Coordinates of C-alpha atoms in Angstrom, one line a residue:
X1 CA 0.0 0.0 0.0
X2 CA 1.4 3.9 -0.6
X3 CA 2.0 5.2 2.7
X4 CA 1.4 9.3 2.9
X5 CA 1.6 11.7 5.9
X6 CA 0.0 15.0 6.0
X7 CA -0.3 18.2 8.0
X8 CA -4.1 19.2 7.8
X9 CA -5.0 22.5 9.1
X10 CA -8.5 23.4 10.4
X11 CA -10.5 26.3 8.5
X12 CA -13.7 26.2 10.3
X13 CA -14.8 25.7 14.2
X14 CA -15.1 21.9 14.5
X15 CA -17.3 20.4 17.0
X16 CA -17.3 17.0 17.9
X17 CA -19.1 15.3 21.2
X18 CA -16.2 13.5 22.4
X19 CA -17.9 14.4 25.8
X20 CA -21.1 14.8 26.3
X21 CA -23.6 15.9 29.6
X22 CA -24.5 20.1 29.9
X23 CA -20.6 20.5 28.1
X24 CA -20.0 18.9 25.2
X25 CA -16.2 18.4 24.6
X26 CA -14.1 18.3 21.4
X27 CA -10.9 16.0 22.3
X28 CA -8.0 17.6 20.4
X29 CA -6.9 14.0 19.4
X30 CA -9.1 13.0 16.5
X31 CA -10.3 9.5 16.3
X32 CA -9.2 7.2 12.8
X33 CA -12.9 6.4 12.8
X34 CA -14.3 9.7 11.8
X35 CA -11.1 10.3 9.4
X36 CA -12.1 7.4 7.7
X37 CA -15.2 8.3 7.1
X38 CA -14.1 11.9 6.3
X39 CA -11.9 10.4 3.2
X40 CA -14.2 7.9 2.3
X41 CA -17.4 10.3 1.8
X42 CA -14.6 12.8 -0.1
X43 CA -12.5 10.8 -2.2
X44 CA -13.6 6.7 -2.0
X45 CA -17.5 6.9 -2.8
X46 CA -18.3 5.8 0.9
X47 CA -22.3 5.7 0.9
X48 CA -23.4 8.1 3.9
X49 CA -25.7 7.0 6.0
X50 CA -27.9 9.9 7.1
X51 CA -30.6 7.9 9.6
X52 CA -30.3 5.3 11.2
X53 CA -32.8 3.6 13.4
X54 CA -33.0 0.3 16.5
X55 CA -29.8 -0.7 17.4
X56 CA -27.9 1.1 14.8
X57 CA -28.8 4.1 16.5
X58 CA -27.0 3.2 19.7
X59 CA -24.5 1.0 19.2
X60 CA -23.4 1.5 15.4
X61 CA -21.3 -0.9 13.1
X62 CA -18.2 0.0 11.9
X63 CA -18.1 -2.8 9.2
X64 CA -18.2 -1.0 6.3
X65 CA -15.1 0.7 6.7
X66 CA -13.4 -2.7 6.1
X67 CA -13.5 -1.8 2.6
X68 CA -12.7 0.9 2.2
X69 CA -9.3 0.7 0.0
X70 CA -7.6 2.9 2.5
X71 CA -6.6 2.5 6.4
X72 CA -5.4 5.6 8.7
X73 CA -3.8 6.8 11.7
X74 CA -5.6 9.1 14.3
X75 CA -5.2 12.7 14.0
X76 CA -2.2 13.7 16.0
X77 CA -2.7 17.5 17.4
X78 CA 0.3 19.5 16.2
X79 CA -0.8 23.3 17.5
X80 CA -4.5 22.7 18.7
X81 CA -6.6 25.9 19.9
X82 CA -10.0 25.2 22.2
X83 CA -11.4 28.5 21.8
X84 CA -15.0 27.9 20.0
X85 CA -18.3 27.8 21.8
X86 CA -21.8 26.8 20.7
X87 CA -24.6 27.4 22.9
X88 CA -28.0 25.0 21.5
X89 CA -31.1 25.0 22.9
X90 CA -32.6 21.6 22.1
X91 CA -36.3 22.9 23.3
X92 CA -38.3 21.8 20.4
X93 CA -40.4 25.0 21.1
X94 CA -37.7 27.0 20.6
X95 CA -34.3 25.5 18.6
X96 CA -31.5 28.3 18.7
X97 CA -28.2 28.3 19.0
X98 CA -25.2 31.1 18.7
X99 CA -21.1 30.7 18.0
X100 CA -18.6 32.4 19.5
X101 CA -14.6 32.9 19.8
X102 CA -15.0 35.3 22.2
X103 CA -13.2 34.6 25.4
X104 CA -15.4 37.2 27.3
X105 CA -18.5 35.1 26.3
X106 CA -16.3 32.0 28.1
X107 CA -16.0 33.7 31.0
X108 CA -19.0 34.4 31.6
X109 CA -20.4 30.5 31.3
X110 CA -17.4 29.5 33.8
X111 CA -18.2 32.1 36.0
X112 CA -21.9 30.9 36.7
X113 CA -24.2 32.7 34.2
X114 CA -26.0 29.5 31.9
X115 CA -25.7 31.6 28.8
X116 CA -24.7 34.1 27.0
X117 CA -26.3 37.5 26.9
X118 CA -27.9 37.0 23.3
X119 CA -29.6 34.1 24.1
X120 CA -30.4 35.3 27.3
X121 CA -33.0 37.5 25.9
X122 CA -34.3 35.1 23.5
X123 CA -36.7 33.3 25.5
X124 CA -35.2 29.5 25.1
X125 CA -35.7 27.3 27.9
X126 CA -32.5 27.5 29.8
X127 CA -32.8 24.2 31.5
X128 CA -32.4 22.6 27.3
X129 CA -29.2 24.7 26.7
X130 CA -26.2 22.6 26.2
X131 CA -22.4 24.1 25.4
X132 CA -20.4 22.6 23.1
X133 CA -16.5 23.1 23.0
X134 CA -15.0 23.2 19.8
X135 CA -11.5 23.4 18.1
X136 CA -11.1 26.4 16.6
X137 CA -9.5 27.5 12.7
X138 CA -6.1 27.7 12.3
X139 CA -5.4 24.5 14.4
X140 CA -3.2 21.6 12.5
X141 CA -3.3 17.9 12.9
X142 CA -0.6 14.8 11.6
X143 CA -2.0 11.9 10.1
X144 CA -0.7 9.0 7.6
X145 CA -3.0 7.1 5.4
X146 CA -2.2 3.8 3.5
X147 CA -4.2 3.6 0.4
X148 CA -4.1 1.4 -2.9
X149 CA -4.5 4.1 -5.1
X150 CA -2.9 7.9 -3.9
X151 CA -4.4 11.0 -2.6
X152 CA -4.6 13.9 -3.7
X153 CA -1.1 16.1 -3.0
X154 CA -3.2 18.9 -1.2
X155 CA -6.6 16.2 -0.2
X156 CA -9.2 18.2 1.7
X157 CA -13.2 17.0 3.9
X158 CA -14.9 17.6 6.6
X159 CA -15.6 16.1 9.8
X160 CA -17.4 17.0 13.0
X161 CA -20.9 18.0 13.7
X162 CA -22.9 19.0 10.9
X163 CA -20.0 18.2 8.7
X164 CA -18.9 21.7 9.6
X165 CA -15.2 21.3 10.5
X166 CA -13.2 22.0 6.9
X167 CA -9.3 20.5 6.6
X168 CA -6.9 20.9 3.8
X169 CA -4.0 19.0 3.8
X170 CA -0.6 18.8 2.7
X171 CA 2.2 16.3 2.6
X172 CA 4.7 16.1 5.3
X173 CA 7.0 13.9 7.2
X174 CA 5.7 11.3 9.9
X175 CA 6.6 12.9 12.9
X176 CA 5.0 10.5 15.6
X177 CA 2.5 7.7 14.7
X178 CA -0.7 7.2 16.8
X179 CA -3.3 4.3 15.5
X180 CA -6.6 3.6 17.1
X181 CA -7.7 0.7 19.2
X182 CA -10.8 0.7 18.5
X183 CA -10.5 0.3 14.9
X184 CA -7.6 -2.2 15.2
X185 CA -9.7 -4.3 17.7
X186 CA -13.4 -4.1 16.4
X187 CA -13.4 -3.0 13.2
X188 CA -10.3 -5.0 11.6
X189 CA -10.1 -8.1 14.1
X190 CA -6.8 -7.6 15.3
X191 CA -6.1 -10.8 17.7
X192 CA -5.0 -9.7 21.5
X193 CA -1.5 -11.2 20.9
X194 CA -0.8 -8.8 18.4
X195 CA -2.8 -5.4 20.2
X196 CA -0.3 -6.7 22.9
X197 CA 2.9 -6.1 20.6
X198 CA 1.8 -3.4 19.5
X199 CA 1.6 -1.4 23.0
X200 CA 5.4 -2.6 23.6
X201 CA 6.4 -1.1 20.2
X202 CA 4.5 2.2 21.1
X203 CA 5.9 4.7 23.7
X204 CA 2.5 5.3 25.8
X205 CA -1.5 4.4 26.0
X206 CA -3.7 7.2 25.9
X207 CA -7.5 6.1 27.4
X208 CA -10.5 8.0 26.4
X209 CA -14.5 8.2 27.9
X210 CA -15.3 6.4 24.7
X211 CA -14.5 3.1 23.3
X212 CA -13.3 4.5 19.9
X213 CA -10.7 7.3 21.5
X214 CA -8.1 4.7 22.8
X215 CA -5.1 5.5 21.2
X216 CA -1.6 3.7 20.4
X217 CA 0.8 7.1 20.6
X218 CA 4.2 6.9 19.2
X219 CA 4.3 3.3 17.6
X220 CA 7.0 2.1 16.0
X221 CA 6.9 3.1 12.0
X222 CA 8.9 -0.3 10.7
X223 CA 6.4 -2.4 13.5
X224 CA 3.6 -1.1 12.2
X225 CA 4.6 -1.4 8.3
X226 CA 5.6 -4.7 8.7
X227 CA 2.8 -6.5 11.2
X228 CA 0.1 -3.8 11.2
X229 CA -0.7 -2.6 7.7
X230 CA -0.4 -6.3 6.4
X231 CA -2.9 -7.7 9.1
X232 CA -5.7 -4.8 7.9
X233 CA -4.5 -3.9 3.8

């Protein structure tokens, strides 16, 4: 397979609930799982599935991505900035929901007050509002894909919430490789013997509040050329 790493830089807020309750959280580490889909809907004719109902909804399969003719690495945060802010109401009566950079508006949500000022005098029900944290433009990511057939040199999707977040990326060096252990394990089989090797060739294990943001950080290229991309190309 043609192995490729790129820098991708953030143009638009990117939410993602990598966190969820009253604050919803954007991780700055960016699961494989999404990128894959981000690459397959863009540039490998991946079928998107917009509803999805029983158990789909709740615990979804990741099956499809087994063929996909590609496989990726998580997306490493290179200069990662936290700074965007989204308050929803999810009151059916009244759906509203404002953006913001603006550290002032920040302060006042950690300081006590629910909302901001704009929504304030809206009329939403307060008790619906939910804040979600985003990642902000600007920000730049590290990621390696092995494909059959090559990307793009300058490849660009978008991920998140909504689809909103918008990358563009360009060809770099691999600077330190982090793959995903939920897409090793569920999606691609991977037997426990070799998960096992593969945390021994990697310099740390970084856990996550959801299954698919466990991540491998700073595996061993030539291990994973040799044992990993065979076991899922």
């Amino acid at each position: 397979m043609i192995e490729q790493t790129y820098e991708a830089q953030l143009y638009a807020p990117l939410f993602y609930s990598s966190a969820e309750g009253r604050s919803v959280r954007t991780q700055p580490m960016l699961s494989a799982t999404a990128l894959m889909h981000a690459i397959g809907y863009r540039y490998c004719g991946l079928e998107k599935r917009y509803a999805l109902v029983g158990d789909d909804a709740t615990s979804p399969s990741y099956d499809h991505l087994r063929e996909l003719p590609l496989f990726v690495s998580d997306m490493r945060p290179v200069a990662v900035k936290a700074d965007e802010r989204t308050f929803r109401s999810t009151d059916y009566r009244s759906e509203r929901h404002f953006t913001t950079a603006d550290p002032d508006v920040a302060e006042q949500v950690t300081g006590g007050k629910s909302v901001p000022e704009v929504l304030e005098r809206s009329g939403a029900g307060w008790q619906t509002i939910r804040r979600y944290h985003g990642l902000s433009p600007g920000s730049t990511f590290e990621f390696t894909v092995w494909s059959d057939e090559p990307l793009p040199e300058r490849p660009s999707f978008r991920m998140g919430i909504g689809q909103t977040g918008e990358f563009r990326a360009s060809k770099t060096d691999l600077n330190q490789l982090v793959l995903n252990e939920f897409l090793l394990e569920e999606v691609y089989d991977l037997p426990t013997e070799t998960l096992s090797e593969l945390l021994e060739r990697s310099d740390s294990f970084k856990r996550g509040n959801d299954p698919r943001l466990q991540h491998f950080v700073g595996v061993d290229p030539k291990y994973a050329r040799e044992t990993i991309i065979p076991e899922v190309s």
